Coordinates of C-alpha atoms in Angstrom, one line a residue:
Chain Z
M711 CA -50.8 -69.7 51.5
S712 CA -51.7 -66.9 53.8
L713 CA -51.4 -63.1 53.9
L714 CA -49.1 -61.4 56.4
V715 CA -49.9 -57.8 57.5
V716 CA -47.5 -55.8 59.6
G717 CA -48.2 -52.3 60.7
S718 CA -49.6 -50.1 63.5
L719 CA -52.6 -50.6 65.7
G720 CA -53.9 -47.5 67.6
L721 CA -56.6 -45.6 69.2
D722 CA -57.7 -42.6 67.1
T723 CA -59.4 -39.5 68.2
V724 CA -60.8 -37.8 65.1
S725 CA -63.0 -34.8 64.5
T726 CA -64.4 -33.5 61.2
P727 CA -66.9 -30.6 60.6
F728 CA -69.6 -33.3 60.8
D729 CA -68.9 -35.4 63.8
K730 CA -66.1 -36.8 66.1
V731 CA -64.9 -40.1 67.7
K732 CA -62.7 -40.6 70.7
E733 CA -60.2 -43.5 71.0
A734 CA -61.7 -45.4 68.1
L735 CA -60.0 -48.4 66.5
G736 CA -57.2 -47.2 64.1
G737 CA -53.8 -48.0 62.7
S738 CA -52.5 -49.1 59.4
A739 CA -52.4 -52.9 60.2
T740 CA -56.0 -52.7 61.4
Y741 CA -57.4 -51.1 58.3
I742 CA -55.4 -53.3 55.9
S743 CA -56.4 -56.5 57.7
L744 CA -60.1 -55.6 57.9
A745 CA -60.2 -54.6 54.3
A746 CA -58.3 -57.7 53.2
S747 CA -60.4 -60.0 55.4
Y748 CA -63.3 -59.9 52.9
F749 CA -61.2 -61.4 50.1
S750 CA -59.6 -64.3 51.8
G751 CA -58.7 -65.5 55.2
P752 CA -57.1 -65.9 57.6
I753 CA -55.1 -62.7 57.7
N754 CA -51.9 -63.0 59.8
L755 CA -51.4 -59.8 61.7
V756 CA -48.2 -58.7 63.4
G757 CA -48.3 -55.6 65.6
I758 CA -48.1 -54.2 69.1
V759 CA -50.6 -52.7 71.6
G760 CA -50.7 -52.0 75.3
S761 CA -52.9 -53.9 77.8
D762 CA -55.3 -50.9 77.6
F763 CA -56.3 -52.0 74.1
P764 CA -60.0 -52.6 74.3
K765 CA -61.1 -56.3 74.3
E766 CA -64.0 -55.4 71.9
Y767 CA -61.4 -54.4 69.2
I768 CA -59.6 -57.7 69.7
R769 CA -63.0 -59.5 69.3
L770 CA -63.9 -57.5 66.2
M771 CA -60.6 -58.5 64.5
E772 CA -61.0 -62.1 65.5
E773 CA -64.5 -62.1 64.1
H774 CA -63.0 -61.0 60.8
N775 CA -60.8 -64.0 60.6
I776 CA -57.7 -62.0 61.6
N777 CA -55.1 -64.3 63.3
L778 CA -53.7 -62.3 66.2
E779 CA -50.9 -64.8 67.1
G780 CA -48.4 -62.2 66.1
L781 CA -50.0 -59.4 68.1
Q782 CA -47.7 -58.3 71.0
V783 CA -49.8 -57.1 74.0
I784 CA -47.5 -55.3 76.4
E785 CA -48.7 -55.7 80.0
G786 CA -49.0 -52.3 81.6
G787 CA -48.1 -50.6 78.3
K788 CA -50.2 -47.9 76.6
T789 CA -51.4 -48.3 73.1
F790 CA -50.3 -45.9 70.3
R791 CA -52.6 -42.9 70.2
W792 CA -53.3 -40.4 67.4
A793 CA -55.6 -37.4 67.2
A794 CA -56.4 -35.2 64.2
K795 CA -59.0 -32.6 63.1
Y796 CA -60.1 -32.4 59.5
H797 CA -61.2 -29.1 58.0
Y798 CA -64.2 -28.4 55.9
D799 CA -62.0 -29.2 52.9
L800 CA -61.3 -32.8 54.1
N801 CA -58.0 -32.8 52.2
V802 CA -56.6 -30.6 55.0
R803 CA -56.1 -32.0 58.5
D804 CA -54.2 -30.9 61.6
T805 CA -52.5 -33.6 63.6
L806 CA -53.2 -32.7 67.2
L807 CA -51.4 -35.6 69.0
T808 CA -49.1 -38.5 68.2
E809 CA -48.3 -40.6 71.2
L810 CA -46.2 -43.6 70.1
N811 CA -46.3 -45.3 73.5
V812 CA -45.6 -49.1 73.2
F813 CA -45.1 -48.6 69.4
E814 CA -41.8 -46.8 70.2
S815 CA -40.1 -50.1 71.1
F816 CA -41.9 -52.2 68.4
N817 CA -39.8 -55.0 67.1
P818 CA -41.8 -57.1 64.7
I819 CA -41.3 -60.7 65.4
I820 CA -42.8 -63.0 62.8
P821 CA -44.2 -66.2 64.3
E822 CA -42.7 -69.3 62.8
R823 CA -46.0 -70.3 61.2
F824 CA -46.3 -66.9 59.4
R825 CA -42.9 -67.0 57.8
K826 CA -44.1 -68.9 54.7
S827 CA -46.8 -66.3 53.9
K828 CA -46.7 -65.8 50.1
Y829 CA -48.2 -62.3 50.2
I830 CA -46.9 -59.7 52.6
C831 CA -48.4 -56.2 53.1
L832 CA -46.1 -53.8 55.0
G833 CA -48.2 -51.0 56.4
N834 CA -46.7 -47.5 56.8
I835 CA -44.1 -47.8 59.5
D836 CA -40.4 -47.2 59.9
P837 CA -38.6 -48.7 56.8
I838 CA -36.0 -50.3 59.2
L839 CA -38.9 -52.3 60.8
Q840 CA -40.3 -53.1 57.4
M841 CA -36.9 -54.5 56.4
R842 CA -36.7 -56.5 59.6
V843 CA -40.0 -58.2 58.7
L844 CA -38.6 -59.2 55.3
D845 CA -35.4 -60.5 56.8
Q846 CA -37.4 -63.0 58.8
M847 CA -39.4 -64.3 55.9
D848 CA -38.8 -67.4 53.8
D849 CA -38.0 -66.7 50.2
S850 CA -40.3 -66.2 47.3
H851 CA -42.9 -63.9 48.6
F852 CA -44.8 -61.0 47.0
V853 CA -44.3 -57.7 48.9
V854 CA -46.8 -54.8 48.9
C855 CA -45.4 -51.8 50.7
D856 CA -46.8 -48.5 51.9
T857 CA -44.8 -45.5 53.1
M858 CA -45.2 -41.8 53.7
N859 CA -43.5 -38.4 53.3
Y860 CA -42.1 -38.7 56.9
W861 CA -39.9 -41.6 56.0
I862 CA -39.1 -40.3 52.5
E863 CA -37.7 -37.1 54.1
G864 CA -36.1 -38.6 57.2
M865 CA -35.0 -42.1 56.4
K866 CA -34.4 -42.1 52.6
D867 CA -31.4 -44.4 52.7
D868 CA -33.2 -47.1 54.6
L869 CA -36.3 -46.7 52.4
L870 CA -34.2 -47.0 49.3
K871 CA -32.7 -50.2 50.6
L872 CA -36.1 -51.6 51.3
L873 CA -37.5 -50.6 47.9
K874 CA -35.1 -53.1 46.3
K875 CA -37.0 -55.9 48.0
V876 CA -40.5 -54.7 47.3
N877 CA -42.8 -55.8 44.4
V878 CA -45.5 -53.1 44.8
L879 CA -45.0 -49.7 46.3
I880 CA -48.2 -47.7 47.1
I881 CA -47.8 -44.0 47.7
N882 CA -49.8 -40.8 47.1
D883 CA -49.0 -38.3 44.4
S884 CA -47.2 -35.7 46.6
E885 CA -45.1 -38.5 48.1
A886 CA -44.2 -39.8 44.6
R887 CA -43.1 -36.3 43.5
L888 CA -41.1 -36.0 46.8
L889 CA -39.4 -39.4 46.4
A890 CA -38.5 -38.8 42.7
H891 CA -37.7 -35.0 43.0
E892 CA -39.9 -34.4 39.9
P893 CA -43.2 -32.6 39.5
N894 CA -44.4 -34.7 36.5
L895 CA -46.1 -37.8 37.9
I896 CA -45.4 -40.0 34.9
K897 CA -41.7 -39.2 35.0
S898 CA -41.7 -39.7 38.8
A899 CA -43.2 -43.1 38.3
R900 CA -40.5 -44.1 35.9
A901 CA -37.8 -43.0 38.3
I902 CA -39.4 -44.7 41.3
R903 CA -39.8 -48.0 39.4
K904 CA -36.0 -47.9 38.8
M905 CA -35.5 -47.8 42.6
G906 CA -36.8 -51.3 42.9
P907 CA -40.6 -51.9 42.8
E908 CA -41.6 -53.2 39.4
I909 CA -45.2 -52.2 40.2
L910 CA -46.0 -48.8 41.4
I911 CA -49.4 -47.4 42.5
I912 CA -49.9 -43.7 42.9
K913 CA -53.0 -42.8 44.9
K914 CA -54.6 -39.4 44.1
G915 CA -57.4 -39.3 46.7
E916 CA -60.6 -38.0 45.1
H917 CA -59.0 -38.3 41.7
G918 CA -58.5 -42.0 41.8
A919 CA -55.2 -43.9 41.4
L920 CA -52.6 -44.8 38.8
L921 CA -51.0 -48.2 38.3
F922 CA -47.7 -48.4 36.6
T923 CA -46.3 -51.7 35.3
D924 CA -44.0 -52.2 32.3
D925 CA -44.5 -49.0 30.4
V926 CA -48.2 -49.4 30.8
V927 CA -50.4 -47.1 32.8
F928 CA -53.8 -47.9 34.2
S929 CA -55.9 -45.0 35.4
A930 CA -58.6 -46.0 38.0
P931 CA -61.4 -43.6 38.8
A932 CA -62.4 -42.6 42.3
Y933 CA -65.9 -43.5 43.5
P934 CA -68.0 -40.4 43.4
L935 CA -69.0 -40.0 47.0
E936 CA -71.4 -37.2 48.0
M937 CA -70.5 -37.6 51.7
I938 CA -67.1 -38.4 53.0
N939 CA -67.3 -38.7 56.8
D940 CA -63.8 -39.6 57.8
P941 CA -60.9 -39.9 55.3
T942 CA -58.7 -41.7 58.0
G943 CA -57.6 -45.1 56.8
A944 CA -58.5 -44.7 53.2
G945 CA -55.0 -45.4 51.9
D946 CA -54.6 -48.5 54.2
S947 CA -58.0 -49.8 53.2
F948 CA -56.9 -49.4 49.5
A949 CA -53.8 -51.5 50.3
G950 CA -55.9 -54.1 52.1
G951 CA -58.4 -54.5 49.2
F952 CA -55.5 -54.5 46.7
V953 CA -53.4 -57.2 48.4
G954 CA -56.5 -59.1 49.6
Y955 CA -57.7 -59.5 46.0
L956 CA -54.3 -60.7 44.8
H957 CA -54.1 -63.1 47.6
R958 CA -57.6 -64.4 46.8
T959 CA -56.8 -65.0 43.1
Q960 CA -53.1 -65.9 43.5
D961 CA -52.7 -63.9 40.2
V962 CA -50.4 -61.0 39.8
S963 CA -50.8 -60.6 36.0
P964 CA -51.3 -57.1 34.7
E965 CA -55.0 -57.8 34.2
S966 CA -55.4 -59.0 37.8
L967 CA -53.4 -56.0 39.1
R968 CA -55.9 -53.7 37.4
C969 CA -58.8 -55.4 39.1
A970 CA -56.9 -55.3 42.4
V971 CA -56.6 -51.5 42.1
I972 CA -60.3 -51.2 41.6
Y973 CA -61.0 -53.5 44.6
G974 CA -58.6 -51.3 46.6
S975 CA -60.5 -48.2 45.5
T976 CA -63.7 -50.0 46.4
M977 CA -62.5 -50.7 50.0
A978 CA -61.3 -47.1 50.4
S979 CA -64.7 -45.8 49.3
F980 CA -66.4 -47.9 51.9
C981 CA -63.9 -46.8 54.6
V982 CA -64.4 -43.1 54.2
E983 CA -68.2 -43.4 54.4
K984 CA -68.1 -43.9 58.1
F985 CA -65.9 -42.9 61.0
S986 CA -62.9 -45.1 62.1
T987 CA -63.2 -48.7 60.9
K988 CA -67.0 -48.7 61.0
G989 CA -67.3 -48.6 57.1
L990 CA -65.2 -51.9 56.9
E991 CA -66.9 -53.8 59.7
E992 CA -70.2 -55.0 58.2
L993 CA -69.6 -55.6 54.5
S994 CA -70.1 -58.7 52.4
Y995 CA -68.2 -59.9 49.3
L996 CA -71.5 -59.4 47.4
R997 CA -71.7 -55.8 48.3
I998 CA -68.1 -55.3 47.5
Q999 CA -68.6 -56.8 44.0
D1000 CA -71.6 -54.6 43.5
R1001 CA -69.5 -51.5 44.0
F1002 CA -66.8 -53.0 41.8
R1003 CA -69.4 -53.2 39.0
E1004 CA -70.3 -49.5 39.7
F1005 CA -66.6 -48.7 39.1
M1006 CA -66.9 -50.5 35.8
N1007 CA -69.9 -48.4 34.8
L1008 CA -68.1 -45.3 36.0
S1009 CA -65.3 -45.6 33.5
R1010 CA -66.5 -47.6 30.5
F1011 CA -66.9 -46.1 27.1
N1012 CA -67.3 -47.7 23.6
E1013 CA -67.5 -46.2 20.2
K1014 CA -70.4 -47.5 18.0
E1015 CA -68.6 -47.8 14.7
Chain B
M201 CA -76.0 -29.0 9.7
S202 CA -73.0 -27.0 10.7
L203 CA -71.1 -26.2 13.9
L204 CA -71.0 -22.6 15.2
V205 CA -68.1 -21.5 17.3
V206 CA -68.1 -18.0 19.1
G207 CA -65.2 -16.8 21.2
S208 CA -62.0 -14.9 21.3
L209 CA -59.1 -14.8 18.9
G210 CA -55.8 -13.4 20.1
L211 CA -52.1 -13.1 20.1
D212 CA -50.5 -14.9 23.0
T213 CA -47.1 -14.4 24.5
V214 CA -46.4 -17.4 26.7
S215 CA -43.3 -18.5 28.5
T216 CA -42.7 -21.7 30.4
P217 CA -39.5 -23.0 32.1
F218 CA -38.8 -24.8 28.8
D219 CA -39.4 -22.3 26.1
K220 CA -41.4 -19.2 25.0
V221 CA -43.4 -17.9 22.1
K222 CA -44.3 -14.3 21.2
E223 CA -47.6 -13.2 19.7
A224 CA -48.6 -16.7 18.7
L225 CA -52.1 -17.7 17.6
G226 CA -54.4 -17.9 20.6
G227 CA -58.0 -17.4 21.8
S228 CA -60.8 -19.7 22.8
A229 CA -62.5 -19.7 19.3
T230 CA -59.2 -20.5 17.7
Y231 CA -58.5 -23.6 19.8
I232 CA -62.1 -24.8 19.7
S233 CA -62.4 -24.5 15.9
L234 CA -59.0 -26.1 15.2
A235 CA -59.8 -29.0 17.5
A236 CA -63.3 -29.5 16.1
S237 CA -62.1 -29.2 12.5
Y238 CA -60.7 -32.7 12.5
F239 CA -64.2 -34.2 13.2
S240 CA -66.4 -32.4 10.7
G241 CA -66.4 -29.3 8.6
P242 CA -67.0 -26.6 7.9
I243 CA -66.7 -24.8 11.3
N244 CA -68.5 -21.5 11.3
L245 CA -66.5 -19.1 13.4
V246 CA -67.7 -15.8 14.8
G247 CA -65.1 -13.5 16.5
I248 CA -63.2 -10.2 16.2
V249 CA -59.6 -9.2 15.4
G250 CA -57.7 -6.1 14.3
S251 CA -56.1 -5.5 11.0
D252 CA -52.8 -6.4 12.6
F253 CA -53.9 -10.1 12.8
P254 CA -51.4 -12.0 10.7
K255 CA -52.5 -13.3 7.4
E256 CA -50.8 -16.6 8.0
Y257 CA -53.2 -17.3 10.9
I258 CA -56.1 -16.5 8.6
R259 CA -54.7 -18.9 6.1
L260 CA -54.1 -21.6 8.7
M261 CA -57.7 -21.5 9.8
E262 CA -59.0 -21.5 6.3
E263 CA -56.9 -24.6 5.5
H264 CA -58.6 -26.3 8.4
N265 CA -62.0 -25.7 6.8
I266 CA -62.9 -22.9 9.2
N267 CA -65.4 -20.6 7.6
L268 CA -64.4 -17.0 8.5
E269 CA -67.5 -15.2 7.1
G270 CA -68.4 -14.2 10.7
L271 CA -64.9 -12.9 11.6
Q272 CA -65.0 -9.2 12.1
V273 CA -61.7 -7.6 11.0
I274 CA -61.5 -4.0 12.4
E275 CA -59.5 -1.8 10.1
G276 CA -56.8 0.0 12.1
G277 CA -57.8 -1.9 15.2
K278 CA -55.5 -4.0 17.4
T279 CA -56.1 -7.7 18.1
F280 CA -56.6 -8.9 21.6
R281 CA -53.3 -9.7 23.3
W282 CA -52.5 -11.9 26.3
A283 CA -49.2 -12.8 28.0
A284 CA -48.5 -15.3 30.7
K285 CA -45.7 -17.1 32.4
Y286 CA -46.0 -20.7 33.7
H287 CA -44.1 -21.9 36.7
Y288 CA -42.1 -25.1 37.0
D289 CA -45.4 -26.6 38.3
L290 CA -47.4 -25.9 35.2
N291 CA -50.6 -25.7 37.2
V292 CA -49.5 -22.3 38.4
R293 CA -49.3 -19.3 36.0
D294 CA -49.0 -15.5 36.3
T295 CA -50.9 -13.4 33.8
L296 CA -48.6 -10.7 32.8
L297 CA -50.8 -8.8 30.3
T298 CA -54.4 -8.7 29.2
E299 CA -55.0 -6.1 26.4
L300 CA -58.6 -6.4 25.2
N301 CA -58.2 -4.0 22.3
V302 CA -60.9 -4.6 19.6
F303 CA -62.3 -7.3 21.8
E304 CA -63.6 -4.7 24.2
S305 CA -66.3 -3.6 21.7
F306 CA -67.0 -7.1 20.4
N307 CA -70.7 -7.5 19.4
P308 CA -71.1 -11.0 18.0
I309 CA -73.2 -10.8 14.8
I310 CA -74.2 -14.2 13.5
P311 CA -74.4 -14.2 9.7
E312 CA -77.8 -15.3 8.3
R313 CA -76.3 -18.5 7.0
F314 CA -75.0 -19.5 10.4
R315 CA -78.3 -19.1 12.3
K316 CA -79.5 -22.6 11.6
S317 CA -76.4 -24.2 13.0
K318 CA -77.5 -27.2 15.1
Y319 CA -74.5 -27.3 17.3
I320 CA -73.2 -24.2 19.0
C321 CA -70.0 -23.9 21.1
L322 CA -69.8 -20.8 23.2
G323 CA -66.2 -20.1 24.1
N324 CA -65.3 -18.5 27.4
I325 CA -66.4 -14.8 26.9
D326 CA -68.8 -12.5 28.7
P327 CA -72.1 -14.3 29.4
I328 CA -74.0 -11.3 28.1
L329 CA -72.3 -11.8 24.7
Q330 CA -72.9 -15.5 24.9
M331 CA -76.6 -14.8 25.4
R332 CA -76.6 -12.4 22.5
V333 CA -75.4 -15.2 20.3
L334 CA -78.2 -17.5 21.4
D335 CA -80.8 -14.7 20.9
Q336 CA -79.9 -14.5 17.2
M337 CA -80.1 -18.3 16.5
D338 CA -83.1 -20.2 15.1
D339 CA -84.6 -22.6 17.5
S340 CA -83.7 -26.2 18.4
H341 CA -80.0 -26.1 18.7
F342 CA -77.6 -27.9 21.1
V343 CA -75.5 -25.5 23.1
V344 CA -72.1 -26.3 24.6
C345 CA -70.8 -23.5 26.9
D346 CA -67.5 -22.7 28.6
T347 CA -67.1 -20.1 31.2
M348 CA -64.6 -19.2 34.0
N349 CA -64.2 -17.9 37.6
Y350 CA -64.0 -14.3 36.4
W351 CA -67.6 -14.4 35.1
I352 CA -68.8 -16.6 38.0
E353 CA -67.5 -14.0 40.4
G354 CA -68.3 -10.8 38.5
M355 CA -71.4 -11.6 36.4
K356 CA -73.2 -14.4 38.2
D357 CA -76.8 -13.1 37.4
D358 CA -76.1 -13.0 33.7
L359 CA -74.4 -16.3 33.8
L360 CA -77.3 -17.9 35.6
K361 CA -79.7 -16.5 33.0
L362 CA -77.5 -18.0 30.3
L363 CA -77.2 -21.4 32.0
K364 CA -81.0 -21.9 31.5
K365 CA -80.4 -22.0 27.8
V366 CA -77.4 -24.3 27.8
N367 CA -77.3 -28.0 27.2
V368 CA -73.7 -28.7 28.2
L369 CA -71.6 -26.6 30.6
I370 CA -67.9 -27.3 30.7
I371 CA -66.0 -25.9 33.7
N372 CA -63.0 -26.9 35.8
D373 CA -63.2 -28.3 39.3
S374 CA -62.4 -25.0 41.2
E375 CA -65.0 -23.2 39.1
A376 CA -67.6 -25.8 39.8
R377 CA -67.0 -25.5 43.6
L378 CA -67.1 -21.7 43.2
L379 CA -70.4 -21.7 41.2
A380 CA -72.1 -24.1 43.6
H381 CA -70.5 -22.8 46.8
E382 CA -69.8 -26.4 47.8
P383 CA -66.5 -28.2 48.3
N384 CA -67.8 -31.7 47.3
L385 CA -67.6 -32.0 43.5
I386 CA -70.5 -34.5 43.3
K387 CA -72.8 -32.2 45.3
S388 CA -71.6 -29.3 43.2
A389 CA -72.5 -31.1 40.0
R390 CA -76.0 -31.8 41.3
A391 CA -76.5 -28.1 42.2
I392 CA -75.1 -26.8 38.9
R393 CA -77.3 -29.2 36.8
K394 CA -80.3 -27.7 38.7
M395 CA -79.2 -24.3 37.3
G396 CA -80.0 -25.3 33.8
P397 CA -77.5 -27.5 31.9
E398 CA -78.7 -31.1 31.9
I399 CA -75.2 -32.2 31.0
L400 CA -72.2 -31.0 33.0
I401 CA -68.5 -31.7 32.4
I402 CA -66.0 -30.9 35.1
K403 CA -62.4 -30.8 33.9
K404 CA -59.7 -31.7 36.4
G405 CA -56.6 -31.0 34.4
E406 CA -54.0 -33.8 34.9
H407 CA -56.7 -35.8 36.7
G408 CA -59.1 -36.2 33.8
A409 CA -62.7 -35.1 33.6
L410 CA -66.1 -36.0 35.0
L411 CA -69.3 -36.1 32.9
F412 CA -72.6 -35.8 34.8
T413 CA -75.9 -36.8 33.1
D414 CA -79.1 -38.1 34.7
D415 CA -77.7 -39.4 38.0
V416 CA -74.9 -41.1 36.1
V417 CA -71.2 -40.1 36.4
F418 CA -68.6 -41.0 33.9
S419 CA -65.0 -40.6 34.9
A420 CA -62.5 -40.0 32.1
P421 CA -58.8 -40.5 32.7
A422 CA -56.2 -37.9 31.6
Y423 CA -53.6 -39.0 29.1
P424 CA -50.3 -39.7 30.9
L425 CA -48.0 -37.1 29.3
E426 CA -44.4 -37.0 30.3
M427 CA -43.8 -33.6 28.7
I428 CA -46.3 -30.8 28.8
N429 CA -44.9 -27.9 26.9
D430 CA -47.7 -25.3 27.1
P431 CA -51.0 -25.9 28.9
T432 CA -52.6 -22.8 27.2
G433 CA -55.8 -23.8 25.2
A434 CA -56.2 -27.3 26.8
G435 CA -59.7 -26.5 28.0
D436 CA -60.7 -25.0 24.7
S437 CA -59.3 -27.9 22.7
F438 CA -61.3 -30.2 25.0
A439 CA -64.5 -28.3 24.2
G440 CA -63.6 -28.4 20.5
G441 CA -63.0 -32.2 20.4
F442 CA -66.1 -32.8 22.5
V443 CA -68.5 -30.7 20.3
G444 CA -66.7 -31.7 17.1
Y445 CA -67.4 -35.4 17.8
L446 CA -71.1 -34.8 18.7
H447 CA -71.5 -32.7 15.5
R448 CA -69.8 -35.5 13.5
T449 CA -72.0 -38.3 14.9
Q450 CA -75.2 -36.1 15.4
D451 CA -75.7 -38.3 18.5
V452 CA -76.0 -36.9 22.0
S453 CA -77.0 -40.1 23.7
P454 CA -75.2 -40.9 27.0
E455 CA -72.9 -43.4 25.2
S456 CA -71.9 -40.8 22.6
L457 CA -71.3 -38.2 25.3
R458 CA -68.8 -40.5 27.0
C459 CA -66.9 -40.9 23.7
A460 CA -67.1 -37.2 23.1
V461 CA -65.5 -36.6 26.5
I462 CA -62.6 -38.9 25.5
Y463 CA -62.2 -37.2 22.2
G464 CA -62.1 -33.9 24.1
S465 CA -59.4 -35.2 26.4
T466 CA -57.6 -36.5 23.3
M467 CA -57.5 -33.1 21.7
A468 CA -56.4 -31.5 24.9
S469 CA -53.6 -34.0 25.2
F470 CA -52.4 -33.1 21.7
C471 CA -52.7 -29.4 22.4
V472 CA -50.4 -29.3 25.4
E473 CA -47.7 -31.2 23.8
K474 CA -46.6 -28.1 21.8
F475 CA -46.7 -24.3 22.2
S476 CA -49.7 -22.3 21.0
T477 CA -51.9 -24.1 18.5
K478 CA -49.0 -26.1 17.0
G479 CA -50.2 -29.3 18.6
L480 CA -53.5 -29.0 16.7
E481 CA -52.2 -27.9 13.3
E482 CA -51.0 -31.2 11.8
L483 CA -53.1 -34.0 13.1
S484 CA -55.2 -36.5 11.2
Y485 CA -58.4 -38.3 12.2
L486 CA -56.4 -41.6 12.2
R487 CA -53.9 -40.3 14.7
I488 CA -56.7 -38.9 16.9
Q489 CA -58.4 -42.4 16.8
D490 CA -55.1 -44.0 17.8
R491 CA -54.9 -41.9 20.9
F492 CA -58.6 -42.5 21.6
R493 CA -57.8 -46.2 21.6
E494 CA -54.9 -45.5 24.0
F495 CA -57.4 -43.9 26.3
M496 CA -59.5 -47.2 26.2
N497 CA -56.4 -49.2 27.2
L498 CA -55.7 -46.7 29.9
S499 CA -58.9 -47.3 31.7
R500 CA -60.2 -50.7 30.9
F501 CA -60.4 -53.6 33.4
N502 CA -62.2 -56.9 33.5
E503 CA -62.5 -59.6 36.0
K504 CA -61.8 -63.1 34.8
E505 CA -64.6 -65.0 36.7

């Protein structure tokens, strides 16, 4: 019973008003796997890098019990690179560079041993590739899928085909409105769930997240951080914490999904405290549970009478 | 032990993409009083209108146990009028008209009988007038105060003087950032609490509200509404539900404040379901408690182990 993660791996150059990093570890599969690794192992990763991908990053992932059997390393190829600059208002960023490199010809091949994975997390990549992953899998799996406005706008038909095969879709609020063509989030959620995913999570950044299951809404708070150093990877870390918890408990009941959303929020809060994947590298399950309990305290209320 | 509400009363002309109303009942004191009236009575209102103020609105307020002894009715004067048009995205509105009329010369005079009110809710008016209210009161009261960007930008010195006398400040997120000159809400809250109010509530519209007390944050969800008909008065209804609950329970402990924030959110959710004050006119405490319980269900989570 293992967890399969498919997505990008890359080298990120990121600057904020506070600091900057050059060619640091990045990519959706990276953040998802690291975040999930604290909940259960091993994580089976499928992705692609060039031979310039630093050995220390390989070591880091292996130390986190991430199985790299499915990582394609292209000899002489260049790893995916991305550069961005965040503004003083960290919700605003300029993408300065997107170099697909080896990622351009990525064809996810799922190793035989990975095909029975019960939980699958599809990081934010081309929906055609996401579908190709599902086509290789044995039946009866639980699929958590991320996507973004780029695919909603440019590859809607493929995305809609994929959504029929997905159990949980995780998107942010503007993407939900875009996908449903509807400004009201609650109505958007209803429309999107009709497209396939019985479970929908809408992330709202500093405003928390909403979980939609059968006519029930769960509203998760955001962790009140005074210092956000680098928002990169927050959404992927959320997905990793979410699917990692479900994989750990093997429980996808509504109650468990609520907790999984809080664990997702917890991992996102750790992620943004430091640059690149630094905030996810030296955690422990105990520290994660402490923050989970802080989330409880953040949102509980009880009337005396 | 009564509750004093000071603020505006007006005639609102509001249009949204869905409908419109002309010269409907409006004003901060109106919404606050109506919302608070379900929790405890009587509400002592201080405000000003012209003799053109419809008798049916007077009757409506009296029926809700609102004591109008402090309402100045200026013979031959015209009531405050306001007109606005909301866009398809209801977060965006154009103010089409602001006619202060009798409100321009408003001098709040607190009737003798009202001066011992333990709970005071200062609706969003000129901070000099808000201070003039407090100057007339007997000692040892609990002051809940609303304000807005207009006063933060134009009357900051007077507002800062007032804040030293205030127990609870209620503002929205952009106002908090403006008042503290700080994009991070958590840092803003810390800075604002140093200005005077030991309790701060930051309203975030469709994203809920944050309550800040001694180094503790409470995050309240927003009620997931599929249909918002008219956002006018939501903030005032929040303040009314909040202070109404505190007045009812005579309890300002952190636990009670959390519940008060949820009751505030509850009243705001009823308010926006209908135009003008219609959503606040025919409620019952039972219906309010039902929605309070829906808020509990919206945000609860619990780990099995």
